[in-house]
GROMACS .gro file of C-alpha atoms in nm:
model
  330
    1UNK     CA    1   0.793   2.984  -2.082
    2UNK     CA    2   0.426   2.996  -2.165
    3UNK     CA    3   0.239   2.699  -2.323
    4UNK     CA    4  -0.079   2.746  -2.492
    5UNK     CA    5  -0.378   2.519  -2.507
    6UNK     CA    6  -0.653   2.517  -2.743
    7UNK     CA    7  -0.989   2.282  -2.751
    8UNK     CA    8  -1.073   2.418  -3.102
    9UNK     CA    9  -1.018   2.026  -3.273
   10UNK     CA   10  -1.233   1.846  -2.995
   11UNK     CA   11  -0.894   1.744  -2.803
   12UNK     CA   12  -0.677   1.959  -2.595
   13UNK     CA   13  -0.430   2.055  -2.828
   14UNK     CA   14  -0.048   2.347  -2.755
   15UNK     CA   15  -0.075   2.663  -3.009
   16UNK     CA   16   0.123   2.935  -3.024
   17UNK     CA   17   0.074   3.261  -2.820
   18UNK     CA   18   0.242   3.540  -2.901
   19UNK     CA   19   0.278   3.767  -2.600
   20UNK     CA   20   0.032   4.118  -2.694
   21UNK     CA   21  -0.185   3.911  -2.903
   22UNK     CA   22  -0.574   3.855  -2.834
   23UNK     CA   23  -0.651   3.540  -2.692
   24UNK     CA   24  -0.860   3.318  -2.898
   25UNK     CA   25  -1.259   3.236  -2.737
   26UNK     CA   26  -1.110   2.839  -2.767
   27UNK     CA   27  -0.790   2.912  -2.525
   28UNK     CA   28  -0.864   2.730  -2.229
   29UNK     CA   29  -0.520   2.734  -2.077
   30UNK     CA   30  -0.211   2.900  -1.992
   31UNK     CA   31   0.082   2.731  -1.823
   32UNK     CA   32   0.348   2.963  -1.728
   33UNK     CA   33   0.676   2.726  -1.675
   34UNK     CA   34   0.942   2.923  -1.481
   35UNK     CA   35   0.833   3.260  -1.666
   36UNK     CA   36   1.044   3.590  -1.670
   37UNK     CA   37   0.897   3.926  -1.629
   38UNK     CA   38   0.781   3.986  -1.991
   39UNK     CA   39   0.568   3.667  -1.962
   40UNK     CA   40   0.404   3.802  -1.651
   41UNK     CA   41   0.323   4.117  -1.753
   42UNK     CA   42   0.232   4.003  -2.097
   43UNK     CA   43  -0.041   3.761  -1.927
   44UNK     CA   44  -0.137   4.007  -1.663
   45UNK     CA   45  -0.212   4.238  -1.956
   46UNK     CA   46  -0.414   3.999  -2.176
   47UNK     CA   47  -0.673   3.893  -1.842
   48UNK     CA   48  -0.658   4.177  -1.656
   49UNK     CA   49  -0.542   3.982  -1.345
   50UNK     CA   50  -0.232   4.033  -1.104
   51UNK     CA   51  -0.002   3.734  -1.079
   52UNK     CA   52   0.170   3.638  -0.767
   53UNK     CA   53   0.511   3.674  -0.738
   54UNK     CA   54   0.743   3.358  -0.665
   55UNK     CA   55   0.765   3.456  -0.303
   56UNK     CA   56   0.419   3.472  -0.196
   57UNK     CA   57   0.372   3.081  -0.388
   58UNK     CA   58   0.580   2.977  -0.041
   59UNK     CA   59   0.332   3.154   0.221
   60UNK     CA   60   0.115   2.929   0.406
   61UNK     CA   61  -0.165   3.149   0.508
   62UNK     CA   62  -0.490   3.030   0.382
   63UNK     CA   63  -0.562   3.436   0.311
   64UNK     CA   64  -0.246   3.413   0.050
   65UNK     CA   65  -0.293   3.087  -0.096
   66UNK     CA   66  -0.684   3.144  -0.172
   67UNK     CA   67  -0.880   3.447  -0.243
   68UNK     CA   68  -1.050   3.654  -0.500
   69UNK     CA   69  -0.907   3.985  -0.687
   70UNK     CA   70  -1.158   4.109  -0.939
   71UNK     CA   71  -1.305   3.833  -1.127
   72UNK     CA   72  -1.012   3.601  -1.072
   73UNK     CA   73  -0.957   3.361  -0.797
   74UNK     CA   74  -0.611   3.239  -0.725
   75UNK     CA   75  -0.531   2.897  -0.545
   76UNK     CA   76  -0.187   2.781  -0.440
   77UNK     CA   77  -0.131   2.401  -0.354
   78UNK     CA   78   0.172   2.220  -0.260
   79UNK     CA   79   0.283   1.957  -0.482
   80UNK     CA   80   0.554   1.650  -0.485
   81UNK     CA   81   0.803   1.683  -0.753
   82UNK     CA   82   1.032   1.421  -0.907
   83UNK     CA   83   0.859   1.151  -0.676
   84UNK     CA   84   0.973   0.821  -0.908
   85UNK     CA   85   1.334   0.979  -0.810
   86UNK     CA   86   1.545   0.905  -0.468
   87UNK     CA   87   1.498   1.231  -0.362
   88UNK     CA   88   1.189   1.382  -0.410
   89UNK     CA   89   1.069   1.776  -0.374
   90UNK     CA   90   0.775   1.972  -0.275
   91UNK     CA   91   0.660   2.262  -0.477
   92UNK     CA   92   0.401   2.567  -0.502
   93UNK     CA   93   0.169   2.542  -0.801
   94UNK     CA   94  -0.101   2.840  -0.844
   95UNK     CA   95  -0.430   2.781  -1.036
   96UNK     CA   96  -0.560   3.112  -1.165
   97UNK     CA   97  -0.936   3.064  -1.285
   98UNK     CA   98  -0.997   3.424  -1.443
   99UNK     CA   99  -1.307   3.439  -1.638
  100UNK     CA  100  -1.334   3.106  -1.846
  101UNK     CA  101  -0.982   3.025  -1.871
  102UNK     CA  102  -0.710   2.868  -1.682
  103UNK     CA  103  -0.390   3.021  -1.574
  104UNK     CA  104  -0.123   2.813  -1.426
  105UNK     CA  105   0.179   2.931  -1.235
  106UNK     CA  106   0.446   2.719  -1.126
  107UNK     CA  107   0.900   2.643  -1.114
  108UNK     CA  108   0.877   2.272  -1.131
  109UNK     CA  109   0.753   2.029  -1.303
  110UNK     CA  110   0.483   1.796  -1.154
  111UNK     CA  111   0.420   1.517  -1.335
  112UNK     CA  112   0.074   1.480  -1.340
  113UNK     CA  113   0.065   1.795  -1.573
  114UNK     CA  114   0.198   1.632  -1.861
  115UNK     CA  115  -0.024   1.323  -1.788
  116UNK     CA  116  -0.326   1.555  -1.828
  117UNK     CA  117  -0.205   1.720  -2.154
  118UNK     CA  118  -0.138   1.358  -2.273
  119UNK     CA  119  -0.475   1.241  -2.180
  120UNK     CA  120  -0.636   1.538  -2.352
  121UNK     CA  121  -0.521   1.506  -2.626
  122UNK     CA  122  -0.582   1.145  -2.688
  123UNK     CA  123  -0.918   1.102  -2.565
  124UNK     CA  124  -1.213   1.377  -2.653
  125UNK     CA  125  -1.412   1.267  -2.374
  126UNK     CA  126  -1.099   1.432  -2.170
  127UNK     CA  127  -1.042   1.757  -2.346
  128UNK     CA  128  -1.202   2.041  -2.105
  129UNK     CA  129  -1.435   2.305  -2.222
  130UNK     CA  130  -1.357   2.542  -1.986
  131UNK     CA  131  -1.106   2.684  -1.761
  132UNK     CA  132  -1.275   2.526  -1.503
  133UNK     CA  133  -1.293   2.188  -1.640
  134UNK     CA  134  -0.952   2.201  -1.724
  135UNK     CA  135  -0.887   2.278  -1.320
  136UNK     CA  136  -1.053   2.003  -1.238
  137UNK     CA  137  -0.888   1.778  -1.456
  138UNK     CA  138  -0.575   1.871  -1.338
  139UNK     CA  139  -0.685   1.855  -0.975
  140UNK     CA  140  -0.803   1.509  -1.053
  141UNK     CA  141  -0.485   1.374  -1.259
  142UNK     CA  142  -0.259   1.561  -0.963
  143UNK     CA  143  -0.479   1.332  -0.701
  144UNK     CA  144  -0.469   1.001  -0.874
  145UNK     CA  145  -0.078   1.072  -0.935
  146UNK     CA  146  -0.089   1.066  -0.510
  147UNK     CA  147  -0.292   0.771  -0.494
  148UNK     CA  148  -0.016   0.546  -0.695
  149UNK     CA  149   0.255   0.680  -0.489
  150UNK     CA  150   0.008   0.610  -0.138
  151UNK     CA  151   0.037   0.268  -0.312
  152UNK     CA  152   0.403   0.226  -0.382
  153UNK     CA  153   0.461   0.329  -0.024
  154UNK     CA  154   0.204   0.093   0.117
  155UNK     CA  155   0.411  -0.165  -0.109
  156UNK     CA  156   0.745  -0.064   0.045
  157UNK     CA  157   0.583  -0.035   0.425
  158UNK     CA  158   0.460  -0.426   0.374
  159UNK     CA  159   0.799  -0.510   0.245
  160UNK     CA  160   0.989  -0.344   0.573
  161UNK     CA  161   0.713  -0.492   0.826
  162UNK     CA  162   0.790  -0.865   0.689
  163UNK     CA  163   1.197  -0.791   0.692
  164UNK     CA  164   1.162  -0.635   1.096
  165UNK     CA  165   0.895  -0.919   1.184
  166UNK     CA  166   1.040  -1.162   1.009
  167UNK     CA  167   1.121  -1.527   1.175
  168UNK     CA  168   1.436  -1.631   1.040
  169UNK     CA  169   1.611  -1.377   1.268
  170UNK     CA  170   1.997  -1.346   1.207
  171UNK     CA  171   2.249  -1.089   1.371
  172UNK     CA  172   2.442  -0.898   1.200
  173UNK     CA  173   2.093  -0.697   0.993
  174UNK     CA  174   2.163  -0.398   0.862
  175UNK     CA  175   1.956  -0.181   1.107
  176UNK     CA  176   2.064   0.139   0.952
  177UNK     CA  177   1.899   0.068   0.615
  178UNK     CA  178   1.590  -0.024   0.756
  179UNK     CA  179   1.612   0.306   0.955
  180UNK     CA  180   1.692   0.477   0.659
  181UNK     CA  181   1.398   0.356   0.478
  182UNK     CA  182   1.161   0.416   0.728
  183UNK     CA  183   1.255   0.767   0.768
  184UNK     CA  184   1.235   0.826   0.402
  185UNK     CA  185   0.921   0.675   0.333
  186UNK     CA  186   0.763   0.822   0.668
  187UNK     CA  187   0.867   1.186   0.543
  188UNK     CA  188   0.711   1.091   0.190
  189UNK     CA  189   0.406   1.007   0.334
  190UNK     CA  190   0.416   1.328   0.552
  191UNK     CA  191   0.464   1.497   0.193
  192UNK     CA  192   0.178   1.330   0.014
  193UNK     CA  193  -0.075   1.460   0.304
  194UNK     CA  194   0.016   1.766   0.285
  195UNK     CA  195   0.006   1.814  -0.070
  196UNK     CA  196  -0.349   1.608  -0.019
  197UNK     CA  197  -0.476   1.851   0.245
  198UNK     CA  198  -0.375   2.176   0.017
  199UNK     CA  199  -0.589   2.011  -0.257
  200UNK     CA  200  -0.846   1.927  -0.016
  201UNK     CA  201  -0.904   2.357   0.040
  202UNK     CA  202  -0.894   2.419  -0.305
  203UNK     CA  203  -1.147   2.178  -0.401
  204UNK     CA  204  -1.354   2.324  -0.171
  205UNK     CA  205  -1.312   2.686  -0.206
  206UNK     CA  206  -1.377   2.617  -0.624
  207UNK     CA  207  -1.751   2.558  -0.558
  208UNK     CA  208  -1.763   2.905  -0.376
  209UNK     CA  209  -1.635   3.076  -0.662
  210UNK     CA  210  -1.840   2.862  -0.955
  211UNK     CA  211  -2.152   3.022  -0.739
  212UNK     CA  212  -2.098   3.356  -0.691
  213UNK     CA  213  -1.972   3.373  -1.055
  214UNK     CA  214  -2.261   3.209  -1.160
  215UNK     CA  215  -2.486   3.422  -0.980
  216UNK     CA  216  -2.393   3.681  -1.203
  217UNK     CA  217  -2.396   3.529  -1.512
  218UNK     CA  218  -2.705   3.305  -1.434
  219UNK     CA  219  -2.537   2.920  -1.466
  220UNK     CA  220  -2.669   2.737  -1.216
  221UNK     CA  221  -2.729   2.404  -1.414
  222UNK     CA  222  -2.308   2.429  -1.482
  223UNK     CA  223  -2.237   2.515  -1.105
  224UNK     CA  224  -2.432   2.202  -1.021
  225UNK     CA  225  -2.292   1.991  -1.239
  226UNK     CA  226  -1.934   2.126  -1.139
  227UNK     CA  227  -2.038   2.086  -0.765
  228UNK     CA  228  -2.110   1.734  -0.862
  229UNK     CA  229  -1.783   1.640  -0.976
  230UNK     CA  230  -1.594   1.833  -0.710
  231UNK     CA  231  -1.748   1.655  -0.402
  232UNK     CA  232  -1.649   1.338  -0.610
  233UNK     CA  233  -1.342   1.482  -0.595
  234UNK     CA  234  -1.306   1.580  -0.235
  235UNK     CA  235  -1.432   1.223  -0.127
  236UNK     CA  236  -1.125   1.094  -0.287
  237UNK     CA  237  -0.902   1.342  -0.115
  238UNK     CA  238  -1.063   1.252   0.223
  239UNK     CA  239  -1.014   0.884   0.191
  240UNK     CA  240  -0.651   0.970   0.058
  241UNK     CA  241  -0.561   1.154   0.370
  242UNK     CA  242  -0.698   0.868   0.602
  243UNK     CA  243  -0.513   0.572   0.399
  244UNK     CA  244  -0.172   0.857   0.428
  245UNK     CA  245  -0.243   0.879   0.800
  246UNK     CA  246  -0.300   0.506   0.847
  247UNK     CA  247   0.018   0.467   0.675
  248UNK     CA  248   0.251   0.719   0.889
  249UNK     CA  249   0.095   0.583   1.194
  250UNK     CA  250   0.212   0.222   1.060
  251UNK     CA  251   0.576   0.356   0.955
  252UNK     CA  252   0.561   0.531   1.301
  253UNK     CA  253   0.496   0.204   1.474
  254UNK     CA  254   0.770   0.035   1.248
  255UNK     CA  255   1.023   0.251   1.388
  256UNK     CA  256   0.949   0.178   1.713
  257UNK     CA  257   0.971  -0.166   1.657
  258UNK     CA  258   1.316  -0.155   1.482
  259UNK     CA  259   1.430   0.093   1.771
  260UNK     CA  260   1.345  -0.205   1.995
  261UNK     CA  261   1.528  -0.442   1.789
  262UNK     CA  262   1.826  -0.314   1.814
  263UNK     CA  263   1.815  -0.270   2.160
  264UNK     CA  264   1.702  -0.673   2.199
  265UNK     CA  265   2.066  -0.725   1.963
  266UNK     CA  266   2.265  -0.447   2.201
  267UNK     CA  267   2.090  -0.671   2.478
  268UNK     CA  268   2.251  -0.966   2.330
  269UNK     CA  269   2.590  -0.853   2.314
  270UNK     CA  270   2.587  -0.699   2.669
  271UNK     CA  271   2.443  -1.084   2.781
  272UNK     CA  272   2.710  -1.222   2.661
  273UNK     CA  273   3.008  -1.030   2.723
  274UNK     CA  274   2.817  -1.013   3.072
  275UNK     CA  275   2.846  -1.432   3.065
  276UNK     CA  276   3.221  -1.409   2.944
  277UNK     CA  277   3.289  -1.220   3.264
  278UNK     CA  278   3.145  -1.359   3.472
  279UNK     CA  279   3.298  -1.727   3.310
  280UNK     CA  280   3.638  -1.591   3.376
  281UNK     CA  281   3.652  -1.374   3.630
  282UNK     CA  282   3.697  -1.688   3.880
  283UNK     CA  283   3.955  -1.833   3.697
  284UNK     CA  284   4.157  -1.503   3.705
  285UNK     CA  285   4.065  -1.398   4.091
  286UNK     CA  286   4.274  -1.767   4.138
  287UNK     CA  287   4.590  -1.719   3.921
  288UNK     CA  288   4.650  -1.358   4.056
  289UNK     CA  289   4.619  -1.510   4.426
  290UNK     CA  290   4.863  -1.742   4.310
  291UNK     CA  291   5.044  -1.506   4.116
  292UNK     CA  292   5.142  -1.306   4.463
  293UNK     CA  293   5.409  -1.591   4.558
  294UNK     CA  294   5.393  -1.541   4.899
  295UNK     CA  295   5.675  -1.781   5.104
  296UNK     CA  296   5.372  -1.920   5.309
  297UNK     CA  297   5.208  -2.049   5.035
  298UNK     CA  298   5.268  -2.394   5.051
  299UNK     CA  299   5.112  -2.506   4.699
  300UNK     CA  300   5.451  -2.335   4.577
  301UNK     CA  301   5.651  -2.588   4.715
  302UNK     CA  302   5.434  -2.871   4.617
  303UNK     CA  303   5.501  -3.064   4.266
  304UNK     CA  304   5.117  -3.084   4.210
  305UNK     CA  305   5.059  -2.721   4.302
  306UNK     CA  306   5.020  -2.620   3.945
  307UNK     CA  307   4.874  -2.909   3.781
  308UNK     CA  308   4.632  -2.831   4.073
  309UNK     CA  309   4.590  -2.444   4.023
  310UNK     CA  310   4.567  -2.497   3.653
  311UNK     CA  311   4.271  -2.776   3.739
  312UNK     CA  312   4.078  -2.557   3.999
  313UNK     CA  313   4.064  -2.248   3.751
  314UNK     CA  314   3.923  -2.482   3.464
  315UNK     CA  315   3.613  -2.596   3.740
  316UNK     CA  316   3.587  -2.234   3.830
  317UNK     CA  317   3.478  -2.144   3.506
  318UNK     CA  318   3.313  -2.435   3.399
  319UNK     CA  319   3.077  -2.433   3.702
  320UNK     CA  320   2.971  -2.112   3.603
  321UNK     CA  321   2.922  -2.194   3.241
  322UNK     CA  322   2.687  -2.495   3.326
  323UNK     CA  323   2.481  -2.254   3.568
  324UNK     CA  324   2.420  -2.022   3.277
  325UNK     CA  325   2.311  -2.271   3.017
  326UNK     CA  326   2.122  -2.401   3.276
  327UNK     CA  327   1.940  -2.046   3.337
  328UNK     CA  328   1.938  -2.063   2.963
  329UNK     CA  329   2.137  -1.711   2.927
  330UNK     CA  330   2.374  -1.886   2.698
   0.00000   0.00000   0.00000
């Protein structure tokens, strides 16, 4: 599927491309959703550029995911799919700048993308006049999308510190959620960095390619101006990646402390099955001696000799018991 977007009205607004026709001098941007092979070739004919195949989106070479091919320069970054759900993806997304137009390649649906096309076409102000303005807009609604899930998972991180560290501890907590949650939101946050550190090289490979193509075609008060924005741009990603890896070093340090937890309450069980034993372990030591009826025993024979084993098997536990609440083990 191929959507279409014009700035020809002063907002960014979808027309209709037919495949083989000329592209208007107002098309800023094509977004090919999922395309077949008639799509590709149909775009690839109408720019003069070679699209990447779905394969080479998954290669993590920098030499595959950035370079130049004629006047076009292709970019690959990884981005998080279907965050808001339980079970969120990561996905290649190629930005193809070739000549002053965007091309975008991609099999999923990141939803930043439809919050740029919404913001486009509500506000003026937003509506790019270039291919290149419409990458960075994109870059920069894909990296404040990141920043509000940095901040739902700094949200949920609080909430599991408090519920580890909190005072009113009770046994019987269900350790496995928490593990559970930790794991999930640790290998978010893993997600969210690397999807920050693949926008990180794009941002700063665009520049290069702004210059040289201005070189040629004598822009240098644009290329500054687009410089401008981008190291904006790539300040945010920078402090993005810290607050991720301040966070996955936090999560990290939350799993250790739940790992520890559970060992304090496996602790606590072994103390006091430990203190049970060791409670009646007298007690039974003196009814198997008596037990043995031996015809030497002379408490057999006695009519207090089991009022008297019954009594010296109650002090042989209790004794112990006192000791241990006096150690405070019980």
């Amino acid at each position: 599927m191929i959507h279409a977007y014009s700035n020809a009205s002063g907002v960014l607004a979808q027309v209709e491309w037919q495949p083989g026709a000329a592209l208007g001098d107002d098309l800023v941007w094509l977004d090919l959703v999922n395309p077949d092979s008639a799509e590709e070739v149909a775009v690839e004919a109408a720019l003069g550029i070679d699209i990447p195949v779905r394969e080479q989106l998954a290669e993590i070479e920098a030499s595959s995911r950035l370079y130049v091919e004629g006047r076009a320069a292709f970019m690959t970054a990884t981005l998080i799919v279907r965050a808001d759900q339980d079970k969120p993806e990561m996905g290649p997304v190629t930005f193809i700048l070739a000549g002053n137009r965007l091309v975008t390649l991609r099999y999923c649906e990141p939803k930043a993308f439809e919050l740029f096309v919404n913001r486009g076409r509500r506000d003026a102000d937003q509506c790019p006049a270039s291919g290149e303005a419409a990458l960075v807009g994109l870059l920069e609604a894909i990296v404040d999308r990141l920043a509000d899930h940095l901040e739902r998972v700094g949200g949920i991180v609080t909430a599991t510190s408090m519920d580890v560290f909190r005072h009113d501890y009770a046994r019987g907590r269900d350790f496995y959620a928490l593990l559970a949650r930790i794991g999930s939101e640790g290998d978010f946050t893993s997600n969210v960095r690397e999807s920050l550190v693949t926008l990180a090289r794009i941002v700063a490979f665009v520049p290069a390619v702004s210059e040289q193509a201005a070189s040629k075609e004598r822009k240098a008060p644009h290329v500054r101006a687009l410089q401008s924005h981008l190291k904006t741009l790539q300040r945010d990603i920078g402090s993005l990646t810290d607050h991720a890896s301040f966070l996955s070093n936090k999560i990290s340090f939350l799993l250790d402390a739940t790992l520890g937890m559970i060992t304090i309450e496996q602790n606590n069980i072994i103390k006091v099955l430990s203190v049970g034993a060791g409670v009646f372990v007298p007690p039974t030591l003196i009814a198997s001696i008596y037990g043995m009826n031996f015809a030497d025993m002379p408490e057999l024979h006695w009519w207090w000799g089991y009022p008297m084993a019954l009594g010296v098997m109650v002090l042989s536990a209790a004794l112990p018991f006192a000791y241990f609440r006096y150690k405070g083990w019980v």
